[in-house]
Amino acid sequence: MFKRQFLLTALCSSMLLAGCQDSGENAETDVADADAQNGEQQQEQENQAPAAEKAEETEMPQEDDGEITEEPAFQYEVNADTYAIQPIEDSGADPQVALLTYDDAPDGHAVEIAEILAEHDAPAIFFVNGMYLESEAGKEALRTIHEMGFEIGNHTETHASLPDLSPEAQREEITATNERVEAITGERPRFFRAPFGQNTEASWEIAEEEGMALMNWTYGYDWEPEYQNAPALAEIMVDTEYLNHGANLLMHDRSWTRDASAEIVEGLRDKGYKLVDPALIASPEREETAQ
């Protein structure tokens, strides 16, 4: 699911999907087009010879197992009290999942972290600060991470403490970053994380207006001096008592976190945890679109 953006982009560029011309930055539109074609092709297949059926089947996007790709329904939501990732009622989703998140991106190592995660087929959310998107290098880093299929979240413009700001200044911190991200990637963030986890009444209201789900975390360690080295960080992130179903792991764009990421991914999987794809986590904006 995490790699679907790459699959759809490759198929569109091969011209096998008639009328599907969007790039990998608009994967949701590609899937909607594919679903529409699927319905039309099924009707045609009922009236055509087996040879024609086979020809049309090759035009539909498929997963590795040969099944037709479909837009995934939301399976998870953010617990408003604990910020754990929990299955939506009656979804049948596996509760033993963990979510990887990286704050303060792209501040030097985010692309390298994304490359490591991609090698391990590990989805994640990168929460970005608008101040890192002012330079061409920052814009290109964000564009690269987004095109690799990672979810982009909003972490404000300047990483300011929101309770110290007026409601108007908080709005600027949040909406300006959304606008920057959309200008670079073509998509507005679906998730908001306040710096230091300090939400206010204003930030709650602004996030709701912007169609974003609030997301803090359940645990994290990489800002503490004793865990600012890869071996110690990898060990605590996997062996902590706070690791449980729906764990929402807070990490940052730091060199020691980059170096620990592969071991964290494998350690979580060794303990039976699946890494949840953010595309399966509900947000107000996506819920509105789905209706």
Phi, psi and omega in degrees: 000317179299329182267006185300326181302318179294318182298314182293321179297315181297318182292321179295317182294336179279356176067020178282340178256106181295134177078004182252095190249002186284160177273179180296347179282354181231052186296329182293322178294319178303316183292320178298318177297319181297320179296320180296317179295323181301316180296318180293320183291324178298320179295318180294325182296330181294336185251007185240163182290160180306324180296320178293323178301315182297320180297318181289326180299326181291345180273349184269140179296137182227150170280176181301331182274004177089357181278150180292134179289134178230154175297123183290139173282152177297136179242341185228163175215162178272125176293121186294340182264320185252344184066016171285159179263115186238150178296141172291141183306133178069011179281336183074012183287150179293124180282343184274074180232162174223148179246130176267130176224145180230121180266169173064032179266158349266103186250044172118323187235002187298319180295319178297320177297316180299320180295320178295315179298319180298321178299331181257012179052047185245111179286160181194167172249131173255114178271118189254153172255134182301330182296337178274357182254010180282326182276160176296325179296319179294319178298316181293323178297315179296316180301318180297314181297317180295317181291341175282352176103009182274146177288140179248124179251165182262126179236024180077171182287308190240009182061037180281157174283110187300323179299341180273357184250156174289160177304323180293319179291324176297318179300317179297318179302322186273309186289328180297322179291320176303317182293321178297312182298316181296321180297328183272319187254342184086001180227142175271147180300145177260349183230144179235133174233120180285142174305136180063010182070020186265083175278155178231173176301321180294316182294325175300313182294318181294317179299319179296316178299324182276359178074031181248144173273136176285137181216107170268237182199169176257330173194162177187159186217348195288357175267350180277134185308320184289346180247018178270043171211146190301312182299315181293320181293315180299321181292313184290326181293336181259329185260000181296151177292345183275355177285114177207182184304128178082015182305134181246099190274122178266123174223176185225166178283081183224155183295319181290330176289319175305312185290340181264349190300316182298317180292325177296314180302309182292325179295319177297316180294323178298333179270008175091011181268136171268144177269114188288138176281122180303336179297341180267000181264127184292148173216155182304318182297316181289325178297319179296317182295324185288339184287000000 
